Amino acid sequence: MNRHTLLIFGGWLGLSLLPAPGAAQSPVKSKDSSTANKLESAERGTKTYSGRILDEHGAPIIGAALQVVGTNLGCLTDGEGRFSISSPKAKLHIRLSCIGYQSLYSTISPGEQAPLILHSESKTLEGVVVTGFVKKDKKSFTGSQTTVQAKELLSVGTKNVLQSLEALVPGLQVLPQNELGSDPNARPELNIRGRASFSGAANLPLFVVDGALVTVEYIYDMDIHSIASITVLKDASASALYGAKAAAGVIVITTKPLERGSIRIGYSGTVRFSVPDLSDYHLLAPKQKLAYEDLAGVYRADQAGETQYRLDARRDAVERQVLAGIHTDWLSKPLRMGLSTAHSLSFEGGGREIRYGLALRYGDERGVMLQSDRRRVSGNFRLSYNSPSRLYLSNSTTLTHLAIERPNYGSFANFSRQNPYNSPYDEAGRLIKRFADDEPNPLYEASLTSYQRSRGLDLLNTSTLQLWLGDFRVDGDLSLSLRSSKGRSFRSPLSNDFAHVPVRSERGSMYEEQSESLSITGKLMLSYNRILLEKLYLSTLAGSSIEHNDQDASSYQSRGFYSEQLLHPSQALGFNSGARPRGSEGRSRAVGFFVNANAIWDNRYSLDWIYRYEGSSKFGHRQRFAPFWSIGAGWNLHKESWLRALRGLELLKLRASIGYLGNVSFEPYQALTTYDYNAGIDYTIGAGAIPRELGNPDLKWERTLSRNLGLDLTLGQGRLDLSLDLYRKTTDNLLLDVTKAPSIGTNRGTIKENVGQVENRGIELRTRLVPIQTKDWQWTLALNYSFNRNRILHISDALRTLNEQQLSSDSLNRSTRPLPLFEEGESLTALKVVPSLGIDPATGRELYVKRDGSYSFVYDPNDRRVFGDTAPSGYGTISSYLFWRRFSINAHFGYSLGAKIYNATLATRVEGANPRYNADERVFTQRWRQPGDLARFRRIDDKSSPYQTSRFVETEHYLTLRSLSLAYESDAAWLQKWHLRKARIELLANDLFYLSTVKRERGLDYPYARSLECNLRLSF
Amino acid sequence: MFESLPGYYDALYGIYGTMASGRLYGGQMTCGLVDKLGQVFGIVGNPSVPDASLLSYRYRDEEARKQIDALWWAMYQTIGYTNNALQSLEHPKFEAPELRTVQGELLGLRAFLHLDLLRLFAPSYATAQASAKPLAGIPYAYNYQNKNHQVYSTLECYERVLRDLDQAEQLLSEDEHIARDGDFEPNFVQAHRVVHFNKYAVFATKARVYRLMRRYDEAAKYARLVIQHSSDFHLAARGEFSTVTRFPAPGELIFGLYAPSFLQHVASIFLTAGSSGVVTEGRLPELLDELYSSSSSEGGAIDERYGSYYSKRGYSQFIRFVTTRPELLSSTAATRGLCLIRLPEQYYILAESLWDKDPKAALEALNAVRLSRGLAALPEGQFSSRAELEEELMREYYREYPGEGQIFPSLKHYAQPFLSITGERLIQPSTDIFVLPQPKLEVEKGDHFKQD
């Protein structure tokens, strides 16, 4: 839905969705009303009612509809906002409505009225749920959703929409990416209500911006100031209209509507300082490091080919450096204070019929690591035409240019492992290329002309149409999204990467990639609303949607650059021998038909039914179409007579819903047998093509049966607000490889089939308490809590075989990430390791517990047991909003409880530490050195990577201050000196602290950061 | 893919190309695994080499197991490819007279591939016939879909092979001009019928099947159909054997494959130097001497095949396909290929088929090959029984067919004791030897033979 649609929908909702007792029967028909007007005024004894309708600013509203409740009598306001109507009655119940404004019910007496004020629509948005198809009254909505207003969103920060959303929406979890830290170029991964896939960490929800389907990158790069509200649809009843894509949830973003009036200018600006958060790093000092090396036997010649003499000489050299006082703080070398800025400027205006808006935005996000930037420049132009109650047209075009730079020296880990006694510079102050032990100097790499850059261009155009035909309404939208990106990464020929390449003409490399995608989506629907039997409000909707997707990507690598100043692919001397360009392309189409019927009886009971029939070209011809549906029911208990007596009870609603949602998780061609020309097959007289894989025409959607039970409660004029949801989602038909009889003739031995089954169940709680509310003070406390448990119900034998293969691999058993071993009845994120008794004080070796309970020094992967779940048993946020007059202080705390963590720092930087590199302090204090030591970690000279055992499993509870902000907002008169209507200034700090029960290094490849930002918002 | 004729050709080339790969006819199905089972090649000096398992038929050994499983899988993959193309021909998207030929070739290939699977993984026809209850054969694949193929009895499998061949024969009825034209013209399908499964390949395969079924009238009929097609086929004249020892074997080749990497593969196996006295790949020279020696009655004629196939340097070196490495480099694309059906076999089939009714004609058929190979004709009355003839035919297979995967199936067909590769022991025929075990996964996941 387009942003303008918002207004229209609001108006329309006003007309139809909020009927007062004994409400209006149908929207105004201007033709009829004018004739009715004439007829009635012709009668004798009629009284004339007249007046003006104004907006909040006192401007006349033209074309507002006035309707006498319960009749067909009505009129429209003229160019000055005036109306005049005649009726024999002594009093008139009227209803005033206009697009973009809240409807107003009033009783008027004959004669000239005092001006009637209509309030603009945007203020009432909180009472409606935007599903992207229709807007529904929150009170009768049967689904589970969370709506977040712009204000709340901005109170968490302007850096990352999705992270802000996580703080406000229970059930939405942005997955911690310990490696990527605060990397501005890391795409966040998120789950809504748990994960239901065997591969990857997340199921990305569907993102919808004003009706257009967009990618998560688009959301990540979008201007947070342009957002009016975000609705997260979580259960079947809320999202079934999206059918086959809705299983992982839907995030509907509505941008700010265009307002009418003379030209208005808005400005928002942000300046953000980010400083790296290295509080989790506890590295060895030079002296300690050398002592550790001694203990670990680095300088003991115990390997063939090593001579003690040479090792002694090496040790002497190191000791000289230590004694010389060299203490390089390697951690700080690649870091900086990241200074990010963002500016958005908007112009908008227009009259009743035509409105326009132009927004420009520049944002430069600079990470705390050198050379990590994300720069976004975007422009948006919108135009709308509105002929009230007849036609509404709008178009919005957004063009975004994205420039990304990534560090040319690789990961932060290259620095955190450097030995503190090495200086990056030699005596003459030149950068050293490689240290004495042949370790490359990462700072040298950083000084080269190597780069890693990409550019992207993103065009999103959305057109919306609304048409009123009597009692029917037609809604249509068409959106086109075009993305293209180009990336280049250059490795300088002087880089250490090529130190061992003997041929000069093969040093240096350039990798170039390009991708393009086009997506067109369209939707057309017809809706009809009616009140029957006085109390039954019926709204129906039917429509169809289409989708077309095209993508194309290719990449190649060239090599050989004589100079590091030759930065263009055209300067390359050749290609890697045998290398081929790579690429992929795909095309898919989908079509869907949907029906939605919603009935509300007496504002007490509501029933909602959605059916969607959807087909996609990605599926096999036998399964091309599939049905999705949902049924939801709501009961407004507070409207019941027996509860009306309860004072202070504003809302008590029970909701329940059930339905099937889908998920498309595979490549366009998996269901079809397609051919491939194969380099290995040359039949001399012609090129041979063989099937790429046996396509499975029976492939179908992954389906999720989603059940939800919810309760909404509001007490004491909004003093307490609570939403509680219980859900159970059973996802079946999950795509998995299934082993087949070889005689079927598959190329890989397996075929993808819909066999997997996963269940997620959980609780979500959202509460809001207003302990203080006076004229000057307002204090709101909010608590979100989410709990999700995941269980595998069914897996395939191929997955079991894979489990076994992985189990038998020694290196995987020693890797820093515990193996994902899927077993029915267990969680997808179960942490399975071999139980350990700890370190034997006599030998310094680890003692394992076998399945039968006996002890052994021999590790057997089959002894693995479940040691809990890496998913927390509860997580959420605690927020506080304090307002005093025009000041506000907001704080958002995040917490997580009871997750079992495999502490990779212990496994790689303490125990599995390679003594050649720097390590965590605990290597020195907590490892076994001599018989009798009661140590937590193995003997200090054991350099092997440890097996995954329970010793590295820790329970994590954490508390973090996600954001703390102080803001001042004013629309006072003194601002007008500068032609300002409104101003807001805010200071906001992100991630000030992180308290955790697990001591581990965070941000391995890119450190975490704390940031402080200053936001300024001005409206002229 | 199947919207145009070139699409069909490319799919066909994909099948032929896959067959020509080392894991099938460019290796395992010919001079690799199958000839090792025929005691033709194999490294015996080194027990750590997996060949020992194959040469002594220890099919359960892991390495043998792996190779056999891989072979089964690759064969059914290729059958899958033919079935996918055949499926599309049920409702072709366009019409062209050439589609008949394409369909004929595909059906012929399906039969050919299933027959080769039968020859390895099912009991011999005679055994199955003699058995009181039906013996399981193999899955016969008719489609390329995600479902198991039905396993038929061995006898039924042979019938199904014949059914496919009958259909292929019909479809290829116009396919007359077979021999490869001299010019090497890529993409000219008509000119390269010999590297396609042509009509005479269908006849020859039928002769093969009927011979295995010991339905000698039909076997003779089809062998004759091939032999009498003299415009394309004729045995090499005496003294000219060297022109037909290998692909493209003009005049003798009925069906072969282009295999650009085959010679390289062969060279890497057979041209590596072995030390004297050690059997590396191939039979001991003494055994070969004995095999190719001519009896006194033949007037000291020399079997040209010996010198063309093997070089003796203290150990025997198989030089049939490529003699030296320099030769490998100089070979042209047109000569890089392999033979799958050659004319001499048809004479052997004819000889075996005619023996009961016309021993004289049978001997004539055998002598035709002997004469072509530089040997003297065997006199009338040489063989007093079918057993004697079959013994000589078996020796002929050993002489004529090393490197083509035809020897093991004949050992199985005749089911007589045979010499091991080193000549040290006589191997007694048994089902354990002649029926390779199907992959474990096939037994677990595949269709099971139901006796009805």
mmCIF file of N, CA and C in Angstrom, chain B residues 96-186:
data_model
loop_
_atom_site.group_PDB
_atom_site.id
_atom_site.type_symbol
_atom_site.label_atom_id
_atom_site.label_comp_id
_atom_site.label_asym_id
_atom_site.label_seq_id
_atom_site.Cartn_x
_atom_site.Cartn_y
_atom_site.Cartn_z
ATOM 1 N N ALA B 96 9.287 -33.467 -36.455
ATOM 2 C CA ALA B 96 10.383 -33.543 -37.405
ATOM 3 C C ALA B 96 10.640 -35.017 -37.679
ATOM 4 N N PRO B 97 10.923 -35.346 -38.922
ATOM 5 C CA PRO B 97 11.163 -36.755 -39.241
ATOM 6 C C PRO B 97 12.344 -37.311 -38.452
ATOM 7 N N GLU B 98 13.298 -36.432 -38.116
ATOM 8 C CA GLU B 98 14.485 -36.893 -37.406
ATOM 9 C C GLU B 98 14.164 -37.418 -36.011
ATOM 10 N N LEU B 99 13.028 -36.982 -35.477
ATOM 11 C CA LEU B 99 12.689 -37.413 -34.125
ATOM 12 C C LEU B 99 12.528 -38.927 -34.024
ATOM 13 N N ARG B 100 12.083 -39.529 -35.148
ATOM 14 C CA ARG B 100 11.969 -40.996 -35.175
ATOM 15 C C ARG B 100 13.319 -41.637 -34.903
ATOM 16 N N THR B 101 14.317 -41.126 -35.593
ATOM 17 C CA THR B 101 15.669 -41.661 -35.430
ATOM 18 C C THR B 101 16.138 -41.469 -33.993
ATOM 19 N N VAL B 102 15.894 -40.252 -33.484
ATOM 20 C CA VAL B 102 16.329 -39.952 -32.118
ATOM 21 C C VAL B 102 15.683 -40.929 -31.138
ATOM 22 N N GLN B 103 14.396 -41.132 -31.314
ATOM 23 C CA GLN B 103 13.678 -42.026 -30.406
ATOM 24 C C GLN B 103 14.204 -43.452 -30.525
ATOM 25 N N GLY B 104 14.480 -43.859 -31.761
ATOM 26 C CA GLY B 104 15.020 -45.189 -31.988
ATOM 27 C C GLY B 104 16.345 -45.371 -31.278
ATOM 28 N N GLU B 105 17.205 -44.379 -31.434
ATOM 29 C CA GLU B 105 18.510 -44.447 -30.775
ATOM 30 C C GLU B 105 18.354 -44.548 -29.270
ATOM 31 N N LEU B 106 17.457 -43.705 -28.732
ATOM 32 C CA LEU B 106 17.287 -43.673 -27.274
ATOM 33 C C LEU B 106 16.785 -45.012 -26.753
ATOM 34 N N LEU B 107 15.815 -45.599 -27.471
ATOM 35 C CA LEU B 107 15.291 -46.890 -27.029
ATOM 36 C C LEU B 107 16.364 -47.959 -27.134
ATOM 37 N N GLY B 108 17.129 -47.892 -28.218
ATOM 38 C CA GLY B 108 18.205 -48.850 -28.390
ATOM 39 C C GLY B 108 19.218 -48.749 -27.262
ATOM 40 N N LEU B 109 19.541 -47.500 -26.906
ATOM 41 C CA LEU B 109 20.497 -47.287 -25.816
ATOM 42 C C LEU B 109 19.959 -47.810 -24.498
ATOM 43 N N ARG B 110 18.681 -47.571 -24.273
ATOM 44 C CA ARG B 110 18.091 -48.036 -23.016
ATOM 45 C C ARG B 110 18.235 -49.559 -22.914
ATOM 46 N N ALA B 111 17.980 -50.229 -24.037
ATOM 47 C CA ALA B 111 18.105 -51.683 -24.051
ATOM 48 C C ALA B 111 19.564 -52.090 -23.848
ATOM 49 N N PHE B 112 20.443 -51.411 -24.568
ATOM 50 C CA PHE B 112 21.872 -51.722 -24.515
ATOM 51 C C PHE B 112 22.413 -51.597 -23.087
ATOM 52 N N LEU B 113 22.024 -50.493 -22.413
ATOM 53 C CA LEU B 113 22.518 -50.245 -21.061
ATOM 54 C C LEU B 113 21.937 -51.251 -20.074
ATOM 55 N N HIS B 114 20.655 -51.546 -20.224
ATOM 56 C CA HIS B 114 20.055 -52.540 -19.334
ATOM 57 C C HIS B 114 20.671 -53.915 -19.557
ATOM 58 N N LEU B 115 20.960 -54.223 -20.831
ATOM 59 C CA LEU B 115 21.557 -55.527 -21.120
ATOM 60 C C LEU B 115 22.906 -55.653 -20.415
ATOM 61 N N ASP B 116 23.697 -54.566 -20.482
ATOM 62 C CA ASP B 116 25.006 -54.630 -19.833
ATOM 63 C C ASP B 116 24.870 -54.767 -18.325
ATOM 64 N N LEU B 117 23.843 -54.131 -17.756
ATOM 65 C CA LEU B 117 23.602 -54.302 -16.319
ATOM 66 C C LEU B 117 23.220 -55.746 -16.002
ATOM 67 N N LEU B 118 22.375 -56.293 -16.881
ATOM 68 C CA LEU B 118 21.962 -57.690 -16.690
ATOM 69 C C LEU B 118 23.160 -58.629 -16.741
ATOM 70 N N ARG B 119 24.053 -58.354 -17.688
ATOM 71 C CA ARG B 119 25.206 -59.236 -17.853
ATOM 72 C C ARG B 119 26.103 -59.223 -16.613
ATOM 73 N N LEU B 120 26.012 -58.121 -15.836
ATOM 74 C CA LEU B 120 26.837 -58.050 -14.632
ATOM 75 C C LEU B 120 26.077 -58.413 -13.363
ATOM 76 N N PHE B 121 24.847 -57.918 -13.250
ATOM 77 C CA PHE B 121 24.185 -57.972 -11.945
ATOM 78 C C PHE B 121 23.071 -59.006 -11.843
ATOM 79 N N ALA B 122 22.826 -59.749 -12.909
ATOM 80 C CA ALA B 122 21.768 -60.755 -12.841
ATOM 81 C C ALA B 122 22.360 -62.111 -13.199
ATOM 82 N N PRO B 123 21.726 -63.169 -12.763
ATOM 83 C CA PRO B 123 22.209 -64.498 -13.165
ATOM 84 C C PRO B 123 22.128 -64.650 -14.681
ATOM 85 N N SER B 124 22.903 -65.542 -15.204
ATOM 86 C CA SER B 124 22.856 -65.729 -16.649
ATOM 87 C C SER B 124 21.488 -66.258 -17.040
ATOM 88 N N TYR B 125 21.158 -66.084 -18.320
ATOM 89 C CA TYR B 125 19.840 -66.483 -18.778
ATOM 90 C C TYR B 125 19.613 -67.970 -18.533
ATOM 91 N N ALA B 126 20.659 -68.758 -18.801
ATOM 92 C CA ALA B 126 20.530 -70.211 -18.638
ATOM 93 C C ALA B 126 20.238 -70.562 -17.185
ATOM 94 N N THR B 127 20.953 -69.925 -16.279
ATOM 95 C CA THR B 127 20.727 -70.184 -14.856
ATOM 96 C C THR B 127 19.300 -69.846 -14.479
ATOM 97 N N ALA B 128 18.854 -68.679 -14.951
ATOM 98 C CA ALA B 128 17.506 -68.248 -14.613
ATOM 99 C C ALA B 128 16.472 -69.199 -15.180
ATOM 100 N N GLN B 129 16.780 -69.694 -16.384
ATOM 101 C CA GLN B 129 15.850 -70.606 -17.046
ATOM 102 C C GLN B 129 15.765 -71.934 -16.283
ATOM 103 N N ALA B 130 16.918 -72.360 -15.794
ATOM 104 C CA ALA B 130 16.966 -73.649 -15.126
ATOM 105 C C ALA B 130 16.359 -73.599 -13.731
ATOM 106 N N SER B 131 16.280 -72.416 -13.185
ATOM 107 C CA SER B 131 15.790 -72.296 -11.815
ATOM 108 C C SER B 131 14.290 -72.592 -11.743
ATOM 109 N N ALA B 132 13.898 -73.254 -10.657
ATOM 110 C CA ALA B 132 12.495 -73.633 -10.486
ATOM 111 C C ALA B 132 11.631 -72.398 -10.240
ATOM 112 N N LYS B 133 12.156 -71.476 -9.443
ATOM 113 C CA LYS B 133 11.382 -70.249 -9.199
ATOM 114 C C LYS B 133 12.090 -69.101 -9.914
ATOM 115 N N PRO B 134 11.333 -68.051 -10.244
ATOM 116 C CA PRO B 134 11.940 -66.952 -10.994
ATOM 117 C C PRO B 134 13.058 -66.280 -10.178
ATOM 118 N N LEU B 135 14.156 -66.002 -10.859
ATOM 119 C CA LEU B 135 15.266 -65.323 -10.192
ATOM 120 C C LEU B 135 15.176 -63.818 -10.466
ATOM 121 N N ALA B 136 15.492 -63.062 -9.429
ATOM 122 C CA ALA B 136 15.409 -61.604 -9.554
ATOM 123 C C ALA B 136 16.404 -61.104 -10.585
ATOM 124 N N GLY B 137 15.963 -60.158 -11.358
ATOM 125 C CA GLY B 137 16.861 -59.497 -12.295
ATOM 126 C C GLY B 137 17.275 -58.148 -11.736
ATOM 127 N N ILE B 138 16.987 -57.129 -12.526
ATOM 128 C CA ILE B 138 17.371 -55.774 -12.095
ATOM 129 C C ILE B 138 16.166 -54.856 -12.253
ATOM 130 N N PRO B 139 16.235 -53.664 -11.667
ATOM 131 C CA PRO B 139 15.172 -52.691 -11.944
ATOM 132 C C PRO B 139 15.239 -52.272 -13.410
ATOM 133 N N TYR B 140 14.114 -52.276 -14.079
ATOM 134 C CA TYR B 140 14.104 -51.808 -15.468
ATOM 135 C C TYR B 140 13.469 -50.428 -15.475
ATOM 136 N N ALA B 141 14.267 -49.448 -15.854
ATOM 137 C CA ALA B 141 13.827 -48.060 -15.711
ATOM 138 C C ALA B 141 13.142 -47.567 -16.969
ATOM 139 N N TYR B 142 11.927 -47.067 -16.800
ATOM 140 C CA TYR B 142 11.187 -46.519 -17.935
ATOM 141 C C TYR B 142 10.964 -45.024 -17.830
ATOM 142 N N ASN B 143 11.413 -44.432 -16.718
ATOM 143 C CA ASN B 143 11.201 -42.991 -16.605
ATOM 144 C C ASN B 143 12.306 -42.377 -15.766
ATOM 145 N N TYR B 144 12.301 -41.057 -15.752
ATOM 146 C CA TYR B 144 13.289 -40.307 -14.971
ATOM 147 C C TYR B 144 12.496 -39.539 -13.930
ATOM 148 N N GLN B 145 12.127 -40.240 -12.895
ATOM 149 C CA GLN B 145 11.257 -39.643 -11.892
ATOM 150 C C GLN B 145 11.691 -40.089 -10.510
ATOM 151 N N ASN B 146 11.127 -39.381 -9.566
ATOM 152 C CA ASN B 146 11.474 -39.669 -8.183
ATOM 153 C C ASN B 146 10.654 -40.843 -7.665
ATOM 154 N N LYS B 147 10.764 -41.992 -8.316
ATOM 155 C CA LYS B 147 10.148 -43.184 -7.742
ATOM 156 C C LYS B 147 10.919 -44.430 -8.205
ATOM 157 N N ASN B 148 10.787 -45.455 -7.417
ATOM 158 C CA ASN B 148 11.556 -46.660 -7.703
ATOM 159 C C ASN B 148 11.086 -47.341 -8.975
ATOM 160 N N HIS B 149 12.043 -47.978 -9.630
ATOM 161 C CA HIS B 149 11.704 -48.747 -10.819
ATOM 162 C C HIS B 149 11.469 -50.185 -10.400
ATOM 163 N N GLN B 150 10.521 -50.798 -11.073
ATOM 164 C CA GLN B 150 10.175 -52.163 -10.702
ATOM 165 C C GLN B 150 11.309 -53.117 -11.054
ATOM 166 N N VAL B 151 11.565 -54.054 -10.144
ATOM 167 C CA VAL B 151 12.538 -55.113 -10.428
ATOM 168 C C VAL B 151 11.784 -56.277 -11.070
ATOM 169 N N TYR B 152 12.282 -56.705 -12.201
ATOM 170 C CA TYR B 152 11.651 -57.840 -12.875
ATOM 171 C C TYR B 152 12.536 -59.064 -12.738
ATOM 172 N N SER B 153 11.957 -60.215 -13.042
ATOM 173 C CA SER B 153 12.766 -61.431 -13.021
ATOM 174 C C SER B 153 13.792 -61.345 -14.143
ATOM 175 N N THR B 154 14.834 -62.117 -14.031
ATOM 176 C CA THR B 154 15.882 -62.071 -15.049
ATOM 177 C C THR B 154 15.303 -62.343 -16.437
ATOM 178 N N LEU B 155 14.464 -63.369 -16.513
ATOM 179 C CA LEU B 155 13.904 -63.718 -17.818
ATOM 180 C C LEU B 155 13.075 -62.565 -18.372
ATOM 181 N N GLU B 156 12.267 -61.978 -17.493
ATOM 182 C CA GLU B 156 11.426 -60.862 -17.903
ATOM 183 C C GLU B 156 12.284 -59.681 -18.373
ATOM 184 N N CYS B 157 13.410 -59.464 -17.674
ATOM 185 C CA CYS B 157 14.300 -58.368 -18.057
ATOM 186 C C CYS B 157 14.777 -58.544 -19.494
ATOM 187 N N TYR B 158 15.157 -59.793 -19.839
ATOM 188 C CA TYR B 158 15.614 -60.037 -21.208
ATOM 189 C C TYR B 158 14.501 -59.729 -22.200
ATOM 190 N N GLU B 159 13.283 -60.118 -21.833
ATOM 191 C CA GLU B 159 12.160 -59.829 -22.719
ATOM 192 C C GLU B 159 12.002 -58.328 -22.917
ATOM 193 N N ARG B 160 12.203 -57.594 -21.825
ATOM 194 C CA ARG B 160 12.027 -56.149 -21.900
ATOM 195 C C ARG B 160 13.118 -55.496 -22.737
ATOM 196 N N VAL B 161 14.327 -56.046 -22.636
ATOM 197 C CA VAL B 161 15.408 -55.546 -23.487
ATOM 198 C C VAL B 161 15.001 -55.742 -24.941
ATOM 199 N N LEU B 162 14.485 -56.947 -25.236
ATOM 200 C CA LEU B 162 14.093 -57.238 -26.614
ATOM 201 C C LEU B 162 12.967 -56.314 -27.068
ATOM 202 N N ARG B 163 12.045 -56.037 -26.149
ATOM 203 C CA ARG B 163 10.922 -55.176 -26.519
ATOM 204 C C ARG B 163 11.418 -53.790 -26.929
ATOM 205 N N ASP B 164 12.343 -53.247 -26.141
ATOM 206 C CA ASP B 164 12.910 -51.936 -26.495
ATOM 207 C C ASP B 164 13.628 -52.004 -27.833
ATOM 208 N N LEU B 165 14.341 -53.128 -28.029
ATOM 209 C CA LEU B 165 15.097 -53.248 -29.268
ATOM 210 C C LEU B 165 14.161 -53.381 -30.478
ATOM 211 N N ASP B 166 13.059 -54.106 -30.279
ATOM 212 C CA ASP B 166 12.074 -54.232 -31.364
ATOM 213 C C ASP B 166 11.589 -52.861 -31.802
ATOM 214 N N GLN B 167 11.276 -52.065 -30.795
ATOM 215 C CA GLN B 167 10.764 -50.725 -31.094
ATOM 216 C C GLN B 167 11.819 -49.888 -31.782
ATOM 217 N N ALA B 168 13.044 -50.015 -31.279
ATOM 218 C CA ALA B 168 14.141 -49.255 -31.871
ATOM 219 C C ALA B 168 14.325 -49.671 -33.329
ATOM 220 N N GLU B 169 14.220 -50.952 -33.575
ATOM 221 C CA GLU B 169 14.397 -51.471 -34.936
ATOM 222 C C GLU B 169 13.387 -50.842 -35.876
ATOM 223 N N GLN B 170 12.150 -50.781 -35.392
ATOM 224 C CA GLN B 170 11.087 -50.193 -36.201
ATOM 225 C C GLN B 170 11.378 -48.736 -36.514
ATOM 226 N N LEU B 171 11.737 -47.996 -35.463
ATOM 227 C CA LEU B 171 11.949 -46.558 -35.618
ATOM 228 C C LEU B 171 13.151 -46.250 -36.493
ATOM 229 N N LEU B 172 14.121 -47.168 -36.458
ATOM 230 C CA LEU B 172 15.354 -46.904 -37.204
ATOM 231 C C LEU B 172 15.350 -47.594 -38.566
ATOM 232 N N SER B 173 14.148 -47.995 -39.015
ATOM 233 C CA SER B 173 14.104 -48.801 -40.239
ATOM 234 C C SER B 173 14.768 -48.105 -41.426
ATOM 235 N N GLU B 174 14.779 -46.777 -41.427
ATOM 236 C CA GLU B 174 15.343 -46.046 -42.569
ATOM 237 C C GLU B 174 16.854 -45.844 -42.433
ATOM 238 N N ASP B 175 17.372 -46.204 -41.290
ATOM 239 C CA ASP B 175 18.747 -45.869 -40.956
ATOM 240 C C ASP B 175 19.698 -46.825 -41.675
ATOM 241 N N GLU B 176 20.035 -46.512 -42.908
ATOM 242 C CA GLU B 176 20.766 -47.477 -43.718
ATOM 243 C C GLU B 176 22.270 -47.256 -43.773
ATOM 244 N N HIS B 177 22.634 -46.026 -44.004
ATOM 245 C CA HIS B 177 24.027 -45.736 -44.313
ATOM 246 C C HIS B 177 24.800 -45.507 -43.020
ATOM 247 N N ILE B 178 25.598 -46.481 -42.655
ATOM 248 C CA ILE B 178 26.160 -46.468 -41.314
ATOM 249 C C ILE B 178 27.605 -46.001 -41.240
ATOM 250 N N ALA B 179 28.425 -46.546 -42.120
ATOM 251 C CA ALA B 179 29.857 -46.342 -41.951
ATOM 252 C C ALA B 179 30.189 -44.857 -41.926
ATOM 253 N N ARG B 180 31.185 -44.540 -41.151
ATOM 254 C CA ARG B 180 31.539 -43.146 -41.002
ATOM 255 C C ARG B 180 32.190 -42.647 -42.264
ATOM 256 N N ASP B 181 31.733 -41.534 -42.754
ATOM 257 C CA ASP B 181 32.383 -40.946 -43.918
ATOM 258 C C ASP B 181 33.746 -40.451 -43.514
ATOM 259 N N GLY B 182 34.595 -40.389 -44.506
ATOM 260 C CA GLY B 182 35.964 -40.006 -44.215
ATOM 261 C C GLY B 182 36.080 -38.634 -43.592
ATOM 262 N N ASP B 183 35.247 -37.713 -44.064
ATOM 263 C CA ASP B 183 35.391 -36.348 -43.579
ATOM 264 C C ASP B 183 34.932 -36.220 -42.142
ATOM 265 N N PHE B 184 35.667 -35.449 -41.423
ATOM 266 C CA PHE B 184 35.323 -35.216 -40.031
ATOM 267 C C PHE B 184 34.548 -33.909 -39.961
ATOM 268 N N GLU B 185 33.256 -34.047 -39.889
ATOM 269 C CA GLU B 185 32.430 -32.841 -39.884
ATOM 270 C C GLU B 185 31.618 -32.796 -38.601
ATOM 271 N N PRO B 186 32.039 -31.987 -37.676
ATOM 272 C CA PRO B 186 31.289 -31.927 -36.436
ATOM 273 C C PRO B 186 29.832 -31.545 -36.708
#
